[in-house]
GROMACS .gro file of C-alpha atoms in nm:
model
  421
    1MET     CA    1  -0.741  -5.378   3.280
    2SER     CA    2  -1.099  -5.344   3.159
    3THR     CA    3  -1.426  -5.251   3.318
    4ASN     CA    4  -1.788  -5.224   3.222
    5LEU     CA    5  -1.905  -4.999   3.503
    6THR     CA    6  -2.037  -4.647   3.467
    7ARG     CA    7  -2.038  -4.374   3.728
    8LEU     CA    8  -2.246  -4.085   3.843
    9ARG     CA    9  -2.131  -3.734   3.762
   10LEU     CA   10  -2.187  -3.406   3.936
   11GLY     CA   11  -2.395  -3.140   3.766
   12ALA     CA   12  -2.270  -2.786   3.707
   13THR     CA   13  -2.408  -2.677   4.044
   14GLY     CA   14  -2.230  -2.965   4.212
   15LEU     CA   15  -1.907  -2.864   4.047
   16ALA     CA   16  -1.927  -2.513   4.187
   17THR     CA   17  -2.006  -2.647   4.533
   18ALA     CA   18  -1.715  -2.889   4.521
   19LEU     CA   19  -1.479  -2.606   4.439
   20VAL     CA   20  -1.573  -2.355   4.709
   21LEU     CA   21  -1.289  -2.457   4.940
   22THR     CA   22  -1.043  -2.481   4.652
   23ALA     CA   23  -1.075  -2.111   4.572
   24CYS     CA   24  -0.956  -2.016   4.918
   25GLY     CA   25  -0.611  -2.156   4.852
   26ALA     CA   26  -0.585  -2.133   4.477
   27SER     CA   27  -0.380  -1.819   4.447
   28GLY     CA   28  -0.060  -1.995   4.549
   29GLY     CA   29   0.005  -1.752   4.832
   30THR     CA   30  -0.048  -1.439   4.625
   31GLU     CA   31  -0.297  -1.184   4.759
   32ALA     CA   32  -0.563  -1.050   4.524
   33GLY     CA   33  -0.419  -0.742   4.366
   34GLY     CA   34  -0.059  -0.844   4.432
   35GLY     CA   35   0.217  -0.960   4.199
   36ASP     CA   36   0.403  -0.780   3.928
   37GLY     CA   37   0.136  -0.786   3.659
   38GLY     CA   38   0.051  -0.418   3.673
   39ASP     CA   39  -0.324  -0.476   3.726
   40THR     CA   40  -0.543  -0.437   4.032
   41ALA     CA   41  -0.666  -0.794   4.065
   42GLU     CA   42  -0.966  -0.725   4.286
   43ALA     CA   43  -1.101  -0.484   4.023
   44ALA     CA   44  -1.012  -0.705   3.728
   45SER     CA   45  -1.253  -0.859   3.483
   46LEU     CA   46  -1.110  -1.143   3.280
   47THR     CA   47  -1.211  -1.269   2.939
   48VAL     CA   48  -1.146  -1.639   2.893
   49TRP     CA   49  -1.169  -1.833   2.571
   50VAL     CA   50  -1.287  -2.190   2.619
   51MET     CA   51  -1.311  -2.422   2.322
   52GLY     CA   52  -1.601  -2.643   2.228
   53ASP     CA   53  -1.901  -2.693   2.454
   54SER     CA   54  -1.744  -2.658   2.801
   55GLY     CA   55  -1.844  -2.295   2.849
   56ALA     CA   56  -2.128  -2.356   3.095
   57ASN     CA   57  -1.919  -2.596   3.302
   58LEU     CA   58  -1.632  -2.348   3.321
   59GLU     CA   59  -1.869  -2.069   3.427
   60ALA     CA   60  -1.983  -2.290   3.714
   61ALA     CA   61  -1.629  -2.391   3.800
   62VAL     CA   62  -1.503  -2.034   3.840
   63GLU     CA   63  -1.791  -1.910   4.057
   64PRO     CA   64  -1.605  -1.989   4.383
   65PHE     CA   65  -1.294  -1.820   4.241
   66THR     CA   66  -1.492  -1.502   4.177
   67GLN     CA   67  -1.650  -1.518   4.523
   68GLU     CA   68  -1.309  -1.548   4.687
   69THR     CA   69  -1.111  -1.297   4.479
   70GLY     CA   70  -1.371  -1.057   4.341
   71ILE     CA   71  -1.232  -1.119   3.993
   72GLU     CA   72  -1.512  -1.151   3.738
   73VAL     CA   73  -1.460  -1.416   3.471
   74ASN     CA   74  -1.635  -1.375   3.137
   75VAL     CA   75  -1.631  -1.704   2.949
   76GLU     CA   76  -1.650  -1.696   2.571
   77ALA     CA   77  -1.706  -2.031   2.399
   78ILE     CA   78  -1.519  -2.072   2.070
   79PRO     CA   79  -1.617  -2.358   1.837
   80TRP     CA   80  -1.318  -2.581   1.768
   81ASP     CA   81  -1.343  -2.524   1.395
   82SER     CA   82  -1.326  -2.146   1.445
   83VAL     CA   83  -1.015  -2.139   1.665
   84ASN     CA   84  -0.762  -2.064   1.392
   85ASP     CA   85  -0.972  -1.781   1.248
   86ARG     CA   86  -1.022  -1.625   1.591
   87LEU     CA   87  -0.651  -1.658   1.667
   88THR     CA   88  -0.553  -1.487   1.343
   89THR     CA   89  -0.801  -1.204   1.396
   90ALA     CA   90  -0.703  -1.150   1.759
   91VAL     CA   91  -0.331  -1.141   1.682
   92ALA     CA   92  -0.382  -0.896   1.396
   93SER     CA   93  -0.608  -0.665   1.596
   94GLY     CA   94  -0.428  -0.695   1.928
   95ASP     CA   95  -0.764  -0.769   2.086
   96GLY     CA   96  -0.732  -1.113   2.241
   97PRO     CA   97  -0.864  -1.264   2.564
   98ASP     CA   98  -0.679  -1.262   2.895
   99VAL     CA   99  -0.670  -1.640   2.928
  100THR     CA  100  -0.723  -1.900   2.661
  101GLN     CA  101  -0.768  -2.272   2.634
  102ILE     CA  102  -0.531  -2.422   2.378
  103GLY     CA  103  -0.589  -2.762   2.225
  104LEU     CA  104  -0.261  -2.951   2.212
  105SER     CA  105  -0.294  -2.993   1.836
  106GLN     CA  106  -0.317  -2.613   1.801
  107LEU     CA  107  -0.037  -2.519   2.037
  108ALA     CA  108   0.216  -2.478   1.756
  109SER     CA  109  -0.008  -2.217   1.589
  110PHE     CA  110  -0.043  -2.015   1.911
  111LEU     CA  111   0.332  -2.027   1.972
  112GLU     CA  112   0.420  -1.933   1.615
  113ALA     CA  113   0.180  -1.638   1.632
  114GLY     CA  114   0.347  -1.509   1.950
  115ALA     CA  115   0.007  -1.507   2.119
  116LEU     CA  116   0.115  -1.642   2.458
  117GLU     CA  117   0.288  -1.483   2.757
  118ASP     CA  118   0.598  -1.654   2.895
  119LEU     CA  119   0.498  -1.761   3.247
  120SER     CA  120   0.842  -1.875   3.363
  121ASP     CA  121   0.872  -1.599   3.622
  122ALA     CA  122   0.523  -1.666   3.762
  123VAL     CA  123   0.594  -2.007   3.908
  124ALA     CA  124   0.758  -1.873   4.224
  125ASP     CA  125   0.439  -1.693   4.330
  126HIS     CA  126   0.188  -1.942   4.188
  127ALA     CA  127   0.295  -2.287   4.303
  128ASN     CA  128   0.025  -2.476   4.114
  129LEU     CA  129   0.179  -2.363   3.784
  130ASP     CA  130   0.510  -2.539   3.844
  131PRO     CA  131   0.564  -2.789   3.558
  132ALA     CA  132   0.694  -3.038   3.815
  133ASN     CA  133   0.338  -3.070   3.947
  134PHE     CA  134   0.210  -3.228   3.627
  135SER     CA  135   0.240  -3.573   3.476
  136GLU     CA  136   0.533  -3.630   3.245
  137ALA     CA  137   0.297  -3.710   2.959
  138ALA     CA  138   0.112  -3.379   3.003
  139THR     CA  139   0.429  -3.170   2.986
  140ALA     CA  140   0.616  -3.363   2.716
  141ASP     CA  141   0.687  -3.153   2.406
  142THR     CA  142   0.425  -2.889   2.494
  143ASN     CA  143   0.666  -2.598   2.545
  144PRO     CA  144   0.927  -2.647   2.273
  145GLY     CA  145   1.220  -2.408   2.257
  146GLY     CA  146   1.223  -2.321   2.626
  147GLY     CA  147   1.001  -2.090   2.822
  148LEU     CA  148   0.670  -2.170   2.986
  149TYR     CA  149   0.396  -2.058   2.753
  150SER     CA  150   0.117  -2.290   2.860
  151ILE     CA  151   0.008  -2.490   3.161
  152PRO     CA  152  -0.148  -2.838   3.133
  153TRP     CA  153  -0.519  -2.823   3.215
  154VAL     CA  154  -0.708  -3.132   3.104
  155SER     CA  155  -0.606  -3.441   2.915
  156ASP     CA  156  -0.763  -3.738   2.757
  157THR     CA  157  -0.623  -4.055   2.617
  158ARG     CA  158  -0.781  -4.291   2.374
  159VAL     CA  159  -0.886  -4.636   2.494
  160LEU     CA  160  -1.085  -4.918   2.338
  161PHE     CA  161  -1.458  -4.905   2.407
  162TYR     CA  162  -1.643  -5.233   2.354
  163ARG     CA  163  -1.994  -5.371   2.392
  164SER     CA  164  -1.932  -5.674   2.610
  165ASP     CA  165  -2.284  -5.805   2.551
  166ILE     CA  166  -2.248  -5.801   2.173
  167LEU     CA  167  -1.899  -5.951   2.183
  168ALA     CA  168  -2.030  -6.234   2.400
  169GLU     CA  169  -2.319  -6.301   2.160
  170ALA     CA  170  -2.063  -6.329   1.879
  171GLY     CA  171  -1.858  -6.580   2.078
  172ILE     CA  172  -1.583  -6.336   2.173
  173ASP     CA  173  -1.495  -6.397   2.537
  174ALA     CA  174  -1.277  -6.090   2.602
  175PRO     CA  175  -1.189  -5.763   2.430
  176PRO     CA  176  -0.893  -5.780   2.190
  177THR     CA  177  -0.545  -5.705   2.321
  178THR     CA  178  -0.342  -5.727   1.998
  179TRP     CA  179  -0.371  -5.593   1.645
  180ASP     CA  180  -0.444  -5.938   1.506
  181GLU     CA  181  -0.718  -6.000   1.762
  182LEU     CA  182  -0.874  -5.659   1.693
  183ARG     CA  183  -0.892  -5.718   1.319
  184ALA     CA  184  -1.024  -6.072   1.359
  185ASP     CA  185  -1.287  -5.969   1.614
  186ALA     CA  186  -1.396  -5.673   1.402
  187LYS     CA  187  -1.445  -5.903   1.104
  188THR     CA  188  -1.645  -6.148   1.314
  189LEU     CA  189  -1.871  -5.872   1.447
  190ALA     CA  190  -1.923  -5.727   1.099
  191GLY     CA  191  -2.056  -6.066   0.994
  192ARG     CA  192  -2.369  -6.021   1.206
  193GLY     CA  193  -2.565  -5.897   0.907
  194GLU     CA  194  -2.625  -5.612   0.664
  195GLY     CA  195  -2.541  -5.270   0.808
  196GLN     CA  196  -2.350  -5.417   1.101
  197TYR     CA  197  -1.985  -5.339   1.163
  198GLY     CA  198  -1.719  -5.447   1.406
  199TYR     CA  199  -1.516  -5.130   1.450
  200TYR     CA  200  -1.528  -4.757   1.377
  201ILE     CA  201  -1.262  -4.537   1.219
  202PRO     CA  202  -1.312  -4.158   1.221
  203GLN     CA  203  -1.229  -4.045   0.868
  204TRP     CA  204  -1.162  -3.688   0.981
  205ASP     CA  205  -0.913  -3.764   1.257
  206ALA     CA  206  -0.543  -3.845   1.206
  207PRO     CA  207  -0.450  -3.964   1.558
  208LEU     CA  208  -0.555  -4.324   1.490
  209PRO     CA  209  -0.300  -4.395   1.212
  210VAL     CA  210  -0.041  -4.198   1.409
  211ALA     CA  211  -0.103  -4.413   1.716
  212TYR     CA  212  -0.078  -4.723   1.498
  213THR     CA  213   0.264  -4.597   1.383
  214TRP     CA  214   0.375  -4.559   1.744
  215GLN     CA  215   0.240  -4.904   1.823
  216ALA     CA  216   0.444  -5.047   1.534
  217GLY     CA  217   0.757  -4.902   1.695
  218GLY     CA  218   0.796  -4.589   1.482
  219ASP     CA  219   0.726  -4.217   1.484
  220VAL     CA  220   0.585  -3.959   1.244
  221VAL     CA  221   0.843  -3.685   1.305
  222ASP     CA  222   1.212  -3.683   1.384
  223ALA     CA  223   1.396  -3.492   1.657
  224ASP     CA  224   1.408  -3.180   1.438
  225GLY     CA  225   1.034  -3.178   1.366
  226ALA     CA  226   1.064  -3.309   1.010
  227VAL     CA  227   0.785  -3.545   0.908
  228THR     CA  228   0.898  -3.907   0.866
  229LEU     CA  229   0.634  -4.129   0.708
  230ASP     CA  230   0.858  -4.325   0.471
  231THR     CA  231   0.921  -4.597   0.729
  232ASP     CA  232   0.835  -4.961   0.779
  233ALA     CA  233   0.639  -4.868   1.092
  234PHE     CA  234   0.414  -4.622   0.910
  235ARG     CA  235   0.352  -4.861   0.623
  236ALA     CA  236   0.259  -5.131   0.875
  237ALA     CA  237   0.024  -4.882   1.040
  238ALA     CA  238  -0.135  -4.795   0.706
  239ASP     CA  239  -0.184  -5.164   0.626
  240HIS     CA  240  -0.348  -5.219   0.965
  241TYR     CA  241  -0.572  -4.913   0.925
  242LEU     CA  242  -0.679  -4.998   0.572
  243GLY     CA  243  -0.728  -5.365   0.655
  244PHE     CA  244  -1.051  -5.286   0.840
  245TYR     CA  245  -1.191  -5.130   0.522
  246GLU     CA  246  -1.071  -5.424   0.312
  247ASP     CA  247  -1.256  -5.660   0.547
  248GLY     CA  248  -1.577  -5.453   0.540
  249SER     CA  249  -1.548  -5.415   0.917
  250VAL     CA  250  -1.596  -5.037   0.940
  251PRO     CA  251  -1.859  -4.795   0.809
  252THR     CA  252  -1.773  -4.583   0.506
  253ALA     CA  253  -2.037  -4.312   0.553
  254SER     CA  254  -1.870  -3.983   0.646
  255ASP     CA  255  -2.157  -3.885   0.874
  256PHE     CA  256  -2.151  -4.202   1.085
  257ASP     CA  257  -2.183  -4.101   1.450
  258GLN     CA  258  -1.966  -4.296   1.692
  259THR     CA  259  -2.190  -4.247   1.994
  260THR     CA  260  -2.505  -4.353   1.811
  261GLY     CA  261  -2.324  -4.643   1.648
  262PHE     CA  262  -2.189  -4.769   1.977
  263ILE     CA  263  -2.517  -4.734   2.165
  264SER     CA  264  -2.717  -4.905   1.889
  265GLY     CA  265  -2.454  -5.177   1.859
  266THR     CA  266  -2.390  -5.106   1.492
  267ALA     CA  267  -2.024  -5.038   1.576
  268PRO     CA  268  -1.957  -5.226   1.901
  269MET     CA  269  -1.585  -5.147   1.920
  270LEU     CA  270  -1.407  -4.816   1.875
  271VAL     CA  271  -1.119  -4.611   2.008
  272SER     CA  272  -1.222  -4.290   2.182
  273GLY     CA  273  -1.170  -4.076   2.491
  274PRO     CA  274  -1.333  -4.048   2.834
  275TYR     CA  275  -1.592  -3.803   2.700
  276LEU     CA  276  -1.759  -4.095   2.521
  277ALA     CA  277  -1.815  -4.272   2.853
  278SER     CA  278  -2.002  -3.968   2.977
  279ALA     CA  279  -2.216  -3.958   2.662
  280ILE     CA  280  -2.303  -4.327   2.689
  281ALA     CA  281  -2.398  -4.296   3.056
  282GLU     CA  282  -2.620  -3.997   2.983
  283GLN     CA  283  -2.784  -4.120   2.662
  284ALA     CA  284  -2.813  -4.492   2.731
  285PRO     CA  285  -2.819  -4.567   3.105
  286ASP     CA  286  -2.987  -4.899   3.023
  287LEU     CA  287  -2.654  -5.018   2.881
  288GLU     CA  288  -2.488  -5.018   3.222
  289GLY     CA  289  -2.304  -5.345   3.263
  290LYS     CA  290  -2.308  -5.410   2.888
  291TRP     CA  291  -2.002  -5.214   2.783
  292GLY     CA  292  -1.649  -5.156   2.899
  293VAL     CA  293  -1.317  -4.989   2.828
  294THR     CA  294  -0.969  -5.135   2.807
  295THR     CA  295  -0.626  -5.025   2.692
  296VAL     CA  296  -0.573  -5.013   2.316
  297PRO     CA  297  -0.473  -5.334   2.138
  298ALA     CA  298  -0.097  -5.346   2.088
  299ASP     CA  299   0.152  -5.439   1.821
  300GLU     CA  300   0.513  -5.389   1.935
  301LYS     CA  301   0.380  -5.133   2.181
  302GLY     CA  302   0.046  -5.029   2.328
  303THR     CA  303   0.095  -4.655   2.290
  304SER     CA  304  -0.213  -4.436   2.255
  305LEU     CA  305  -0.281  -4.070   2.193
  306LEU     CA  306  -0.251  -3.810   2.466
  307ALA     CA  307  -0.490  -3.531   2.376
  308GLY     CA  308  -0.631  -3.249   2.581
  309SER     CA  309  -0.583  -2.880   2.638
  310ASN     CA  310  -0.346  -2.639   2.805
  311LEU     CA  311  -0.415  -2.293   2.941
  312GLY     CA  312  -0.220  -1.984   2.848
  313VAL     CA  313  -0.216  -1.612   2.920
  314TRP     CA  314  -0.250  -1.383   2.619
  315ALA     CA  315   0.067  -1.192   2.548
  316GLY     CA  316   0.040  -0.830   2.661
  317THR     CA  317  -0.274  -0.873   2.872
  318GLU     CA  318  -0.342  -0.583   3.107
  319ASN     CA  319  -0.469  -0.832   3.367
  320LEU     CA  320  -0.162  -1.048   3.412
  321ASP     CA  321  -0.181  -1.101   3.788
  322ALA     CA  322  -0.552  -1.182   3.784
  323SER     CA  323  -0.495  -1.418   3.491
  324LEU     CA  324  -0.223  -1.598   3.684
  325GLN     CA  325  -0.452  -1.636   3.984
  326LEU     CA  326  -0.716  -1.794   3.763
  327LEU     CA  327  -0.464  -2.034   3.610
  328ASP     CA  328  -0.343  -2.125   3.957
  329PHE     CA  329  -0.701  -2.201   4.063
  330LEU     CA  330  -0.772  -2.416   3.756
  331ALA     CA  331  -0.443  -2.604   3.802
  332ASP     CA  332  -0.519  -2.684   4.165
  333PRO     CA  333  -0.556  -3.063   4.209
  334THR     CA  334  -0.889  -3.026   4.390
  335THR     CA  335  -1.028  -2.821   4.102
  336GLN     CA  336  -0.906  -3.079   3.853
  337VAL     CA  337  -1.061  -3.370   4.042
  338ALA     CA  338  -1.398  -3.191   4.055
  339TRP     CA  339  -1.371  -3.109   3.683
  340TYR     CA  340  -1.313  -3.475   3.596
  341GLN     CA  341  -1.604  -3.587   3.813
  342THR     CA  342  -1.830  -3.342   3.631
  343VAL     CA  343  -1.704  -3.324   3.274
  344GLY     CA  344  -1.507  -3.647   3.237
  345GLU     CA  345  -1.184  -3.481   3.121
  346LEU     CA  346  -0.878  -3.628   3.287
  347PRO     CA  347  -0.662  -3.425   3.526
  348THR     CA  348  -0.306  -3.329   3.442
  349ALA     CA  349  -0.179  -3.255   3.794
  350THR     CA  350  -0.004  -3.558   3.941
  351ALA     CA  351  -0.172  -3.507   4.279
  352ALA     CA  352  -0.512  -3.512   4.110
  353LEU     CA  353  -0.430  -3.829   3.918
  354GLU     CA  354  -0.337  -3.991   4.249
  355ASP     CA  355  -0.641  -3.862   4.439
  356PRO     CA  356  -0.799  -4.142   4.648
  357SER     CA  357  -1.148  -4.057   4.527
  358LEU     CA  358  -1.048  -4.132   4.168
  359ALA     CA  359  -0.875  -4.456   4.264
  360GLN     CA  360  -1.224  -4.596   4.336
  361ASP     CA  361  -1.341  -4.517   3.982
  362PRO     CA  362  -1.298  -4.829   3.764
  363LEU     CA  363  -1.312  -4.628   3.441
  364PHE     CA  364  -1.042  -4.396   3.568
  365ALA     CA  365  -0.820  -4.694   3.647
  366VAL     CA  366  -0.816  -4.786   3.278
  367TYR     CA  367  -0.753  -4.427   3.171
  368ALA     CA  368  -0.465  -4.398   3.417
  369GLU     CA  369  -0.315  -4.723   3.291
  370GLN     CA  370  -0.331  -4.597   2.932
  371LEU     CA  371  -0.193  -4.254   3.025
  372ALA     CA  372   0.125  -4.430   3.132
  373ASP     CA  373   0.178  -4.516   2.764
  374ALA     CA  374   0.037  -4.219   2.575
  375ARG     CA  375   0.190  -3.944   2.363
  376PRO     CA  376   0.070  -3.611   2.221
  377LEU     CA  377   0.068  -3.539   1.850
  378PRO     CA  378   0.379  -3.350   1.736
  379VAL     CA  379   0.388  -2.978   1.816
  380SER     CA  380   0.512  -2.894   1.469
  381THR     CA  381   0.375  -2.670   1.194
  382LYS     CA  382   0.513  -2.917   0.938
  383TRP     CA  383   0.313  -3.195   1.097
  384ALA     CA  384  -0.001  -2.981   1.082
  385GLU     CA  385   0.034  -2.975   0.702
  386ALA     CA  386   0.127  -3.340   0.670
  387ASN     CA  387  -0.163  -3.441   0.893
  388GLN     CA  388  -0.419  -3.340   0.630
  389ALA     CA  389  -0.222  -3.501   0.350
  390LEU     CA  390  -0.214  -3.825   0.549
  391LEU     CA  391  -0.589  -3.824   0.600
  392ASP     CA  392  -0.658  -3.740   0.236
  393THR     CA  393  -0.437  -4.028   0.124
  394LEU     CA  394  -0.590  -4.291   0.352
  395ASN     CA  395  -0.943  -4.180   0.267
  396ALA     CA  396  -0.867  -4.188  -0.105
  397ILE     CA  397  -0.746  -4.547  -0.076
  398ALA     CA  398  -1.022  -4.665   0.157
  399LEU     CA  399  -1.319  -4.479   0.013
  400THR     CA  400  -1.253  -4.408  -0.355
  401GLY     CA  401  -1.039  -4.704  -0.455
  402ALA     CA  402  -0.716  -4.515  -0.519
  403ASP     CA  403  -0.419  -4.741  -0.586
  404LYS     CA  404  -0.260  -4.804  -0.249
  405ALA     CA  405   0.105  -4.816  -0.355
  406GLN     CA  406   0.079  -4.510  -0.578
  407ALA     CA  407  -0.117  -4.308  -0.323
  408LEU     CA  408   0.136  -4.380  -0.050
  409ASP     CA  409   0.424  -4.290  -0.285
  410ASP     CA  410   0.248  -3.962  -0.364
  411LEU     CA  411   0.210  -3.899   0.010
  412MET     CA  412   0.584  -3.945   0.060
  413ALA     CA  413   0.651  -3.693  -0.218
  414THR     CA  414   0.416  -3.445  -0.051
  415VAL     CA  415   0.594  -3.495   0.280
  416GLU     CA  416   0.928  -3.422   0.114
  417GLU     CA  417   0.786  -3.094  -0.019
  418ILE     CA  418   0.655  -3.000   0.327
  419ASN     CA  419   0.990  -3.075   0.488
  420ALA     CA  420   1.172  -2.864   0.229
  421ARG     CA  421   0.973  -2.548   0.307
   0.00000   0.00000   0.00000
């Protein structure tokens, strides 16, 4: 399914208004100040870490929660590139937040550090936290080893964005649905002239070659968490990835901006998440009707990345009950629907994904279709190391002319060393 429609979004004030009624029922039947957490919830003040630039939106979202419960929520925005440093410092000092957002790619680090409270016993009193309430994709592999250390909050999946107007001008009637079509269309679009490309590859982000490996029928880790790149599927993925560079279909500048490139038409096809749709609608409303999204082009499969964030309670917090009430509120389907309509991040609660108001959103229909075939990156510390080695190898081949066969052999040797640690 594809669509080229955009949609209106609520502002921060609209988000708070939409959530007023949600707060009344968000505590899952637990009175403020109740529970076994040892804190007096109505007197509690919570510190919440939120990653990236969603701080203002979260402050608006929790206003109704504070009005209903009396629990103050102090939101601290942490830049994504500072998360690991803040985690290390907080664990060492014992001075962490009460609640924290956890990017799925960083979940292994939080678990290994022992930073998260096991919430298994909280589900009985906070119904919205029950893992059964969430989509299978959102809960897959996110709490390895048992226990319930994090709750799905928001998700995104990667889909193909395309400029339908530019494709039509180039004689391309429909967006590509297969690997071969994607490469051919990208080459055609790059032939429009100097400085024009057909596709965009983020040099700093490993999910694209990983997704290509999945699409080729393989995986990048085995059941024990060991990295497995010495496979036919990965080599096919690497060939597909590097083929766009060989064709001159993608930019090589490290500072190329995907949003600017898409809006200007310099890169009229790329794989990205729902947040890009919001940026396009805000920055280039005149493009309405000239772009669309569709599921990613497939090889053996059409699997894409499941990204997003979970929420967790900091181990040893003195405000456990209040923290659980906040998590319950944020996991409520009504809260999640309002968050998507404002921020553009996909819900994780099944009831939110099936909400009738979202069924009318043509963009959401594509996201939902792709979510049915999406996977998270491995929650493995070994993969975290191999991830950088993979990127370094592909960039060396694509950007500096490193010998492809030798570079890939060197990558396999590095992976063996990582697995042996």
